[in-house]
Coordinates of C-alpha atoms in Angstrom, one line a residue:
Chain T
X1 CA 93.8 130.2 111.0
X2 CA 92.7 130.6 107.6
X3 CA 95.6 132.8 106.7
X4 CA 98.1 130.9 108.3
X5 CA 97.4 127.4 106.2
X6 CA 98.3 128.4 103.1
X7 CA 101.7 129.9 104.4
X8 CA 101.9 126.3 106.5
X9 CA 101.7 124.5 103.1
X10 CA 104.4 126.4 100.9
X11 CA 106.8 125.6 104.6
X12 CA 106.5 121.9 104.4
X13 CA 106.8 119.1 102.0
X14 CA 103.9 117.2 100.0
X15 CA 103.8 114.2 103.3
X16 CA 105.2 116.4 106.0
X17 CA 102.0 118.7 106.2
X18 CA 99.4 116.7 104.6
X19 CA 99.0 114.6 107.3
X20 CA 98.6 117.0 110.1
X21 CA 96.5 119.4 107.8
X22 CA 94.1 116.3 107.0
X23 CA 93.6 115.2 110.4
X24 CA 93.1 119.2 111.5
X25 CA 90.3 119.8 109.2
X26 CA 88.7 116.3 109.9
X27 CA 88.9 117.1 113.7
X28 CA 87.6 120.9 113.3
X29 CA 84.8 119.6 110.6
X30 CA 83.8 117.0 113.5
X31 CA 84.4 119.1 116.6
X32 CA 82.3 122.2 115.7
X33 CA 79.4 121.4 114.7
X34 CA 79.3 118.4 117.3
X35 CA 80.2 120.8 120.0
X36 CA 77.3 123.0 118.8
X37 CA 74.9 120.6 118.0
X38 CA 75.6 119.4 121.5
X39 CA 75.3 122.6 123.4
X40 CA 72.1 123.2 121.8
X41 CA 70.6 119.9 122.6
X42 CA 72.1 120.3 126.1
X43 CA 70.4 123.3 126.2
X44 CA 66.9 121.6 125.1
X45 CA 67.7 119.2 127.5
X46 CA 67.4 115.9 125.5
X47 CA 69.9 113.8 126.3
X48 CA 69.6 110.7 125.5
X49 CA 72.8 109.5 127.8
X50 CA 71.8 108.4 131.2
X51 CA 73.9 109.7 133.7
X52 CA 77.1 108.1 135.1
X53 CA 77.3 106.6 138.0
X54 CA 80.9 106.1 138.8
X55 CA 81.1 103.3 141.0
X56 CA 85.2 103.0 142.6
X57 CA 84.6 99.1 143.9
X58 CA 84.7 96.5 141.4
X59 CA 81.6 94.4 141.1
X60 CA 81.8 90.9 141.6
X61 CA 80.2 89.2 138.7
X62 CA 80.5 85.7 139.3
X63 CA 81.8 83.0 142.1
X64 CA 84.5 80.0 141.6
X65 CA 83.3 78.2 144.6
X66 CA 83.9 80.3 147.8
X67 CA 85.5 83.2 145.8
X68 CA 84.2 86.0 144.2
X69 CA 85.4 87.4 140.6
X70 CA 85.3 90.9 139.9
X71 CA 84.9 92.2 136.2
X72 CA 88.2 94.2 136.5
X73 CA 89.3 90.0 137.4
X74 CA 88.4 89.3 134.4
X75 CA 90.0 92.2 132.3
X76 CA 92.8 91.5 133.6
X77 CA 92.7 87.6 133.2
X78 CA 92.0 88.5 129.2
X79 CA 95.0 91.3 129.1
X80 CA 97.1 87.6 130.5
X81 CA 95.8 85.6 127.6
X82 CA 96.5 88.4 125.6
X83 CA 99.7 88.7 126.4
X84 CA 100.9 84.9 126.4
X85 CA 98.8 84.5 123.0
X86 CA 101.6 87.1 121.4
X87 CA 104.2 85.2 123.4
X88 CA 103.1 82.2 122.4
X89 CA 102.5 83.4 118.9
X90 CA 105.7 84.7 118.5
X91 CA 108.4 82.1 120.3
X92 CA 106.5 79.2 118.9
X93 CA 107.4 79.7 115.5
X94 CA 110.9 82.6 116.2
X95 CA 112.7 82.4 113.4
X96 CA 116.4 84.2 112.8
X97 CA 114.9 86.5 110.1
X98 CA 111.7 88.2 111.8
X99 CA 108.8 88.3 110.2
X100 CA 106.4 91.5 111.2
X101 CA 104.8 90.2 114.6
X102 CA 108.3 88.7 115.9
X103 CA 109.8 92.2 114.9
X104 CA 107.6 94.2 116.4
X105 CA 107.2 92.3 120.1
X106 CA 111.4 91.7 119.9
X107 CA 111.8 95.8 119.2
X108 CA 109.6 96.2 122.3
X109 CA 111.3 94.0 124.2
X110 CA 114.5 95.0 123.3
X111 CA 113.7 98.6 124.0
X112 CA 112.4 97.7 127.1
X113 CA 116.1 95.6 127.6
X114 CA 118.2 98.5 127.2
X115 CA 115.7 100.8 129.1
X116 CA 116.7 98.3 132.1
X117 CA 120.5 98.1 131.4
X118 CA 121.0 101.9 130.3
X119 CA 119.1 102.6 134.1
X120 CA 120.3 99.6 135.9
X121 CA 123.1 99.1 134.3
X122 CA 125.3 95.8 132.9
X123 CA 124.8 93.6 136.0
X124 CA 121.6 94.2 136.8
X125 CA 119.6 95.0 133.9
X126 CA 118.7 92.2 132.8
X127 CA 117.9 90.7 136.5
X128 CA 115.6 93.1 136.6
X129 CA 114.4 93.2 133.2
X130 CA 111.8 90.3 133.1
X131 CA 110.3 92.1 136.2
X132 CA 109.7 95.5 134.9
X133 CA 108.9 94.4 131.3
X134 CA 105.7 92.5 132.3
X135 CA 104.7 95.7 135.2
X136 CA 104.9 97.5 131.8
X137 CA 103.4 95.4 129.3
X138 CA 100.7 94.3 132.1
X139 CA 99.8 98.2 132.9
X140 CA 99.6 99.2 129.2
X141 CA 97.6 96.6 127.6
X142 CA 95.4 97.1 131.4
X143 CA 95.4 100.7 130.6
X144 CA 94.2 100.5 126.3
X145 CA 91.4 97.6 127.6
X146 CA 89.7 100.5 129.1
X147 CA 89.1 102.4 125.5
X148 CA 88.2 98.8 124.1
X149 CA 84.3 99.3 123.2
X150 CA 82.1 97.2 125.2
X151 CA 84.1 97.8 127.8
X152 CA 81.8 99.5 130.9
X153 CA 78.5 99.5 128.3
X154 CA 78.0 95.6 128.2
X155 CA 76.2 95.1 131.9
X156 CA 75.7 91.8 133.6
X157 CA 73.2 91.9 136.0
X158 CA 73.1 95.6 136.7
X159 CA 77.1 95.5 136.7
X160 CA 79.4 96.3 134.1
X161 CA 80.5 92.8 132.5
X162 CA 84.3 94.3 131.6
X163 CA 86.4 97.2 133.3
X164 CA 89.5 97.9 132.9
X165 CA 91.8 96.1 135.7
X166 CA 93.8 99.6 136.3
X167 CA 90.8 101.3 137.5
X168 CA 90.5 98.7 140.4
X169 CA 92.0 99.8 143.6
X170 CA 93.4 96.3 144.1
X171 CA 95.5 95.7 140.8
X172 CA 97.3 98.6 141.0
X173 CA 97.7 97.9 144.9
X174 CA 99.0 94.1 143.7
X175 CA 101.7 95.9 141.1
X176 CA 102.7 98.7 143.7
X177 CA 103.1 95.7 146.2
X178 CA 104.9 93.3 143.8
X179 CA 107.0 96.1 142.8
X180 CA 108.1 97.3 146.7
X181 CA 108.6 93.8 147.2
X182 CA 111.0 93.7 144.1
X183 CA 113.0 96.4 145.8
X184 CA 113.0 95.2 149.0
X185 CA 114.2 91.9 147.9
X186 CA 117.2 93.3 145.8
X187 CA 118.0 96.2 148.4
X188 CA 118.4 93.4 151.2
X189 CA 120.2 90.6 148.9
X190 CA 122.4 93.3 147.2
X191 CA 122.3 96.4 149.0
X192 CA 122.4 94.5 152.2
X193 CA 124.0 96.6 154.8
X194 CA 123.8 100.5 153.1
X195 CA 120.5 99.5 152.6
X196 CA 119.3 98.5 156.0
X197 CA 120.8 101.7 157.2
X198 CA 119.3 104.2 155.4
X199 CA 116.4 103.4 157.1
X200 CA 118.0 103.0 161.1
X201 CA 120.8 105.0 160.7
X202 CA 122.1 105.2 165.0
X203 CA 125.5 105.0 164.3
X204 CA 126.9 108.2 165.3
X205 CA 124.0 108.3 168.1
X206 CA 125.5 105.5 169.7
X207 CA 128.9 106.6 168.7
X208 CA 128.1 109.9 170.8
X209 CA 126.9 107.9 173.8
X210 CA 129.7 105.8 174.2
X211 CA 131.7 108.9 173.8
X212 CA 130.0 109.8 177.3
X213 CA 130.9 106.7 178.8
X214 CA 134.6 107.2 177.4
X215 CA 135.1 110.6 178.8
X216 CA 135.3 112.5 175.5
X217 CA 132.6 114.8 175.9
X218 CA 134.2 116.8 173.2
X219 CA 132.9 114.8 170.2
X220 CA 130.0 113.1 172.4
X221 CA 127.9 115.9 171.6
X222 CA 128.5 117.0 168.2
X223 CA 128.2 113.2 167.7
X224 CA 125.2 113.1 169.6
X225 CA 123.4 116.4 167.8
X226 CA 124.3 114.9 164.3
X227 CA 123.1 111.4 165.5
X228 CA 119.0 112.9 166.3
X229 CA 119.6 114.2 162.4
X230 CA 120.8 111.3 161.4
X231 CA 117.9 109.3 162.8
X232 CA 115.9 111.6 162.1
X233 CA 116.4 111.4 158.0
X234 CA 116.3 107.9 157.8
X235 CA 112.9 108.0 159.3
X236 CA 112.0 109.9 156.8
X237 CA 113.2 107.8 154.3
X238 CA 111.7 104.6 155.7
X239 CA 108.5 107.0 155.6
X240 CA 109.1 108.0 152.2
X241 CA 110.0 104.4 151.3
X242 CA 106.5 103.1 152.7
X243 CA 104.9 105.8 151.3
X244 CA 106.0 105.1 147.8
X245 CA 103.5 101.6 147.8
X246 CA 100.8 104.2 148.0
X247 CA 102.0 106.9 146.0
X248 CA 102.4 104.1 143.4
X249 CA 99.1 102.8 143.6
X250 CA 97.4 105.9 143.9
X251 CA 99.4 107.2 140.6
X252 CA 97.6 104.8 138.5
X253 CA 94.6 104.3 140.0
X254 CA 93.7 107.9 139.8
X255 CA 95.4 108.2 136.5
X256 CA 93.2 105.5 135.2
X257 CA 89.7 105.9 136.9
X258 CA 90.2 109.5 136.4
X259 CA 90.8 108.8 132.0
X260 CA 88.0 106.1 132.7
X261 CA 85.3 109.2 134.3
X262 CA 86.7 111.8 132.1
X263 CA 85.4 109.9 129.1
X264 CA 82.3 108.7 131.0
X265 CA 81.5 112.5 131.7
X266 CA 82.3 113.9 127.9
X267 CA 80.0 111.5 126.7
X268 CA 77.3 112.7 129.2
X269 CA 78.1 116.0 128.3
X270 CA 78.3 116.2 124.8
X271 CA 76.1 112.7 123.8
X272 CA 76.3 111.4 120.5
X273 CA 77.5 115.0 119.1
X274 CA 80.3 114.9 120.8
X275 CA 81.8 112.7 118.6
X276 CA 85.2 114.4 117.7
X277 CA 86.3 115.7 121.0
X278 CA 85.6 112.3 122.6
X279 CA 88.1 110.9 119.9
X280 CA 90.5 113.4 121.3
X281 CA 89.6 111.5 124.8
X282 CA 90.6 108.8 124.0
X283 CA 93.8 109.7 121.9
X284 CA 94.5 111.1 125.6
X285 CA 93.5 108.1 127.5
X286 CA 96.5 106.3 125.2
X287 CA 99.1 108.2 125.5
X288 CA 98.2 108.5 129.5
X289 CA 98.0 104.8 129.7
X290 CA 102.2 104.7 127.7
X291 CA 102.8 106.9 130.3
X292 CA 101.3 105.3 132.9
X293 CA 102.8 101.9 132.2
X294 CA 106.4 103.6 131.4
X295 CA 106.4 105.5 134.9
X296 CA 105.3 102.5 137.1
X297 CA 107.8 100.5 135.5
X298 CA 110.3 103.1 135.2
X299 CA 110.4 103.9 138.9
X300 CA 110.3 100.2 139.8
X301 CA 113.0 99.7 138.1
X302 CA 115.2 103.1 139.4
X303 CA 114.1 102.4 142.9
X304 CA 115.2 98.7 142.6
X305 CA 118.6 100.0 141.2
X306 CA 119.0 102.5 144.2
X307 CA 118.3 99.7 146.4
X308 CA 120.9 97.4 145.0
X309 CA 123.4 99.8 144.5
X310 CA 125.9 99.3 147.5
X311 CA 126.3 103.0 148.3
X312 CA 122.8 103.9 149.0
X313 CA 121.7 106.7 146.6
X314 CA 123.1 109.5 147.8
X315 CA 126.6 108.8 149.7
X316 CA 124.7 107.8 153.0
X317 CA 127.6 105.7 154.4
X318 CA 129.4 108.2 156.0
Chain D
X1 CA 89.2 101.1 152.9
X2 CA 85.7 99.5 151.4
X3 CA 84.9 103.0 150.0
X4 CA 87.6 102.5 147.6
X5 CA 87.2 99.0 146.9
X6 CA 90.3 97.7 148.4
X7 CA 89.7 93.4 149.2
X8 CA 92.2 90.8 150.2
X9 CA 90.7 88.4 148.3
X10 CA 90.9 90.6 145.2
X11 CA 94.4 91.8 145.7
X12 CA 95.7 88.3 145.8
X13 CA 94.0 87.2 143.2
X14 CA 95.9 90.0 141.6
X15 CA 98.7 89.9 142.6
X16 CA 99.0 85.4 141.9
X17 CA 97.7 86.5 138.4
X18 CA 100.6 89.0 137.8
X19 CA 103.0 86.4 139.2
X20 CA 101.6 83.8 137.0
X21 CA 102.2 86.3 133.7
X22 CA 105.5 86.9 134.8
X23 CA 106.2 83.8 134.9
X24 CA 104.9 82.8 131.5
X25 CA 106.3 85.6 129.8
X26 CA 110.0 85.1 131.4
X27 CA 109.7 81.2 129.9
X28 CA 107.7 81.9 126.6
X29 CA 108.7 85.3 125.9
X30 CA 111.9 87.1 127.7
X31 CA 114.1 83.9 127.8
X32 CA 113.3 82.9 124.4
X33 CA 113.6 86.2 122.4
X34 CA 116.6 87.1 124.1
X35 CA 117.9 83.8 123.3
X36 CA 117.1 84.7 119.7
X37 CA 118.2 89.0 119.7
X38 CA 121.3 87.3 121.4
X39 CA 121.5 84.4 118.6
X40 CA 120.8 86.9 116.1
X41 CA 123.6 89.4 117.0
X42 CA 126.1 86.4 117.4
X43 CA 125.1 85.3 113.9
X44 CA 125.5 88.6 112.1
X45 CA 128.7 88.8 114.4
X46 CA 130.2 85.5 112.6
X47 CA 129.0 86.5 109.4
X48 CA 130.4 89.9 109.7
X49 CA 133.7 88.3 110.5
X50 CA 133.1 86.0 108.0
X51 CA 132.6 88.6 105.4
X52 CA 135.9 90.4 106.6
X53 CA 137.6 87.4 106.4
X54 CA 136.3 86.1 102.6
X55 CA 137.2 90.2 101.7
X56 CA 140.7 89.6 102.7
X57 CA 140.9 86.2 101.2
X58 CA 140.1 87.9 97.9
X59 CA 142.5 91.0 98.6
X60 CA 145.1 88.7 99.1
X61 CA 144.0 86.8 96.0
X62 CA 143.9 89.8 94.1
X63 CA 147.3 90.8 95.0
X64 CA 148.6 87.2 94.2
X65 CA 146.9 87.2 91.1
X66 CA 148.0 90.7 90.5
X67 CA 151.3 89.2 91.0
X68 CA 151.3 86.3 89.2
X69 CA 149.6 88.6 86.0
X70 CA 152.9 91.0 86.6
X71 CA 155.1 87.6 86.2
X72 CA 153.2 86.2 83.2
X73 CA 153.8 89.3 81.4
X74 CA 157.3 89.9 82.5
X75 CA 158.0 86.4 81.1
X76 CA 155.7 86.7 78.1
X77 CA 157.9 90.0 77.4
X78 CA 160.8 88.5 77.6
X79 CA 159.8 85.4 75.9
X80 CA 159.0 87.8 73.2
X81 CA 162.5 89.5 73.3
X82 CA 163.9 86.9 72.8
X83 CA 162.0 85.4 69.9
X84 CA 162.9 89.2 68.5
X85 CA 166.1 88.2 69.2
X86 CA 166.8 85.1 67.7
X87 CA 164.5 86.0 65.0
X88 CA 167.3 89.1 64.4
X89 CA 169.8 86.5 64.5
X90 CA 168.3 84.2 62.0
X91 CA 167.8 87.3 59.6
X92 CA 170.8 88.3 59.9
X93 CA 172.5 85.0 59.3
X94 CA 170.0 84.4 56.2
X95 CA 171.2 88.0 54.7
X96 CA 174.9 86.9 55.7
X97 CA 174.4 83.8 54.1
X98 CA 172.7 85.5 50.8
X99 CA 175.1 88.1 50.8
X100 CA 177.7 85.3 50.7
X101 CA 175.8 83.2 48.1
X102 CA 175.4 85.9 46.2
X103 CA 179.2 86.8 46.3
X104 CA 179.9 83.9 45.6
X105 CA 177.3 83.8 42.1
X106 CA 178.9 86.8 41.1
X107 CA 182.3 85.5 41.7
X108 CA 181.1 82.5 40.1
X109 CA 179.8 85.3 37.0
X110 CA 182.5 87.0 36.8
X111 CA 185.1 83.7 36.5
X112 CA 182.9 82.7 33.8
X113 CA 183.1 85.7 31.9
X114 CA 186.5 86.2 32.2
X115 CA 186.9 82.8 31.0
X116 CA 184.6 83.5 28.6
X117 CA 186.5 86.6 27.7
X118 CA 189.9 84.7 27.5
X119 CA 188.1 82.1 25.2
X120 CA 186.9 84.7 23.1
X121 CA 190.1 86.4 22.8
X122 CA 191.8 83.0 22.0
X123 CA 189.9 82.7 19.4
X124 CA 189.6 85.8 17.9
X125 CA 193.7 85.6 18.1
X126 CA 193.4 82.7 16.4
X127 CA 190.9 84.2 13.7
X128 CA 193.0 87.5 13.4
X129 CA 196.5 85.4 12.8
X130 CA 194.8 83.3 10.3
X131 CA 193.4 86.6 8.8
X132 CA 196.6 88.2 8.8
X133 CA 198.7 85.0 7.2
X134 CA 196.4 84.6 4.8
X135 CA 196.1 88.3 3.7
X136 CA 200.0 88.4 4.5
X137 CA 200.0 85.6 1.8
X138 CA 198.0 87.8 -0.9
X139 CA 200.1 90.3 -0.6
X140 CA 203.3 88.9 -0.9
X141 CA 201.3 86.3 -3.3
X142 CA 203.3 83.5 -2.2
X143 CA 202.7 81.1 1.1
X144 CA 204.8 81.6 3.5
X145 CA 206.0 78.8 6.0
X146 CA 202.8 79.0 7.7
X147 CA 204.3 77.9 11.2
X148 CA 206.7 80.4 11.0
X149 CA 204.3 82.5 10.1
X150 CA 202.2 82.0 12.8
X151 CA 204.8 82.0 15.3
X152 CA 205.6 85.3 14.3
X153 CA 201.9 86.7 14.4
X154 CA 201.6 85.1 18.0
X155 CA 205.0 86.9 19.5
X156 CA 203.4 90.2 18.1
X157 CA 200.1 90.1 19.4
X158 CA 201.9 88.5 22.8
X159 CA 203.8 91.9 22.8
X160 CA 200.8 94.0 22.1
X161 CA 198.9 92.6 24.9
X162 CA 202.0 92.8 27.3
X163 CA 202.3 96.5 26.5
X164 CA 198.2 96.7 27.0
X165 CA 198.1 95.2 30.3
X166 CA 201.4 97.4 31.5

């Protein structure tokens, strides 16, 4: 490594390396003797973290009434607040020539906008733009509340006070549900009939039985044979179509609790010491949580264009 | 199901707070920045067009000024030609006329000397026959008839100046 820096530096401008370079030293400065110091105090056996308990279930922290509210309720009410605040911030004073703020949220938007209608395309982009926008924004601020400090460490009565609202079961259950819903909606008011019969495709099977009725046993069986396949693939895809509410919620439940743990654990691990490589944690736990938020949205918004698109997505009218 | 944490109550509550921020984002923030990228674009649009329009306007006033500058100095040439023309004319009518005056001085000059000349020969003549009758008179040493005299004198010289001027 040593050799290799000074050959690095002659390769790339003044700004083009420094930066990098900076950060590596600062990172290997930290890591090492953090790492070491950690070991060896692991090995002494003086931690003064107290061991995880990683609890799946939200706690309920306090009642309205009748109903119980769960901290990841409450994260999720603030990542809300947070998120009309800028809205709020921004439209209540939009001007034609943007100032910092307004440039920054209308850049996101209007990424997000031609995200939609470059995938969606002209007529239904922006249809389903408002949708997967706020599964997006709602997921990623969700997703950087969890690095927030305080978040987890301040308890309430034995619970955790915050937690991020990803790493409950039930929001990312509530998105995947919204978002089948979404394309359910669109696949029946647009996709109407191609839609419907991906998923009970008997055409031909009935096509082939009245074939026997009719006397043409010639093409009552091939019609017949094809029909079983045919019914047979759009079970599957109604399967695959259910399936996707759990693969969705799963995706970023795991994703999340498992960022939310892996933290949780390095700090166990490594204590106080581990101070740079936990940095690196959560550096990680950002650019899962972009991902995250871009590939729930993302295949919201595919799925919903499949849906409405009046040929099914792979030629299935036949 | 519980071992996960999944809870109808929770869920809803959810899923009612997503619908609510989608709700108040598509009337606070979707519907109204649109409004403005759309606004935005439309206004650069115009003044785009605007800008193509005001950089025509000026071609075209270029070119017309262009023109009119091309005019200005055709007729400012020409103006000038003919100033040089008539200016010609007025020198050379001045020199005609100085020629002509000056002719006409020397003319005048030379009219005057001749008469001048004729005078002067008169009078010598009239010296020169004086002269001769009176010498003529002391050599003979008696006066002669001095009209005859004279008469004689004046046929001579008449002759001599015939003969000159043949």
């Amino acid at each position: 490594m040593a050799e290799q820096k000074p050959g690095k530096k002659i390769g790339c401008g003044l700004f083009g390396c420094a930066i990098p370079l900076v950060t590596f030293i600062i990172l290997l400065v930290a890591i090492v003797p953090a790492s070491i110091f950690g070991i060896i105090s692991g090995a002494f056996g003086k931690k003064s973290i107290p061991a995880p308990t990683v609890e799946l279930p939200a706690s309920v922290i306090f009642h309205i009434g009748p109903l119980p509210v769960s901290n990841t309720i409450i994260t999720s009410w603030i990542t809300v607040v947070i998120l009309v605040l800028i809205a709020l911030l921004v439209t209540r004073k939009a001007k034609l020539i943007p100032g910092r703020l307004q440039g920054a949220v209308e850049a996101v938007l209007e990424w997000m906008y031609n995200f939609c209608k470059d995938v969606a395309g002209e007529k239904y982009g922006g249809k389903f733009f408002p949708i997967v926008t706020t599964i997006f924004l709602f997921v990623l601020i969700n997703a950087f509340m969890n690095l927030v400090p305080g978040f987890g460490s301040i308890t309430y009565h034995g619970a955790p006070l915050l937690r991020g609202a990803n790493t409950d079961i039930n929001t990312a259950l509530a998105l995947a549900f919204i978002s089948f819903c979404f394309v359910t909606y669109y696949g029946l008011k647009d996709g109407k009939f191609s839609f419907a019969k991906q998923f009970f495709n008997v055409g031909r099977f009935g096509r082939g039985i009245g074939h026997l009725f009719t006397g043409k046993f010639k093409g009552a069986f091939g019609d017949i044979g094809f029909g079983f396949i045919d019914i047979f693939v759009s079970v599957l895809e109604l399967l695959s179509y259910l399936i996707r509410l759990v693969s969705f919620t799963f995706r970023l439940f795991g994703n999340m609790t498992g960022g939310e743990v892996l933290i949780l654990i390095l700090f166990f691990l490594l204590g106080f010491a581990g101070f740079g490589l936990i940095q690196v944690g959560y550096i990680f736990e950002m650019l899962v949580g972009v991902v995250q938020a871009l590939i729930f949205s993302g295949l919201t918004l595919v799925f919903a264009t499949m849906a409405a698109s009046p040929h099914g997505e792979e030629g299935h009218e036949k | 199901m519980s071992g996960l944490g999944i809870n109808g109550w929770f869920l809803a509550a959810q899923i009612v707070n997503f619908l609510i921020l989608l709700l108040i984002l598509y009337f606070f923030a979707y519907k109204p920045v649109m409004k403005m990228l759309d606004e935005r674009s439309r206004k650069i649009r115009e003044s785009m067009d605007e800008v193509q329009k005001v950089k025509d306007q000026a071609a075209q006033t270029e070119e017309e000024f262009k023109k009119k500058i091309e005019a200005a100095s055709k007729e400012g040439q020409e103006v000038i030609a003919r100033a040089m023309r008539t200016g010609e004319e007025a020198r050379q009518r001045a020199q005609l006329e100085a020629k002509q005056e000056a002719q006409g001085l020397v003319e005048k000059a030379r009219v005057e000397i001749q008469r001048e000349r004729d005078e002067t020969i008169g009078e010598l003549r009239q010296e020169f026959a004086d002269l001769t009758v009176v010498a003529a008179e002391k050599v003979i040493g008696k006066s002669l008839d001095k009209n005859a005299h004279r008469q004689i004198i004046d046929q001579v010289l008449d002759e001599s100046l015939n003969l000159k001027k043949n």
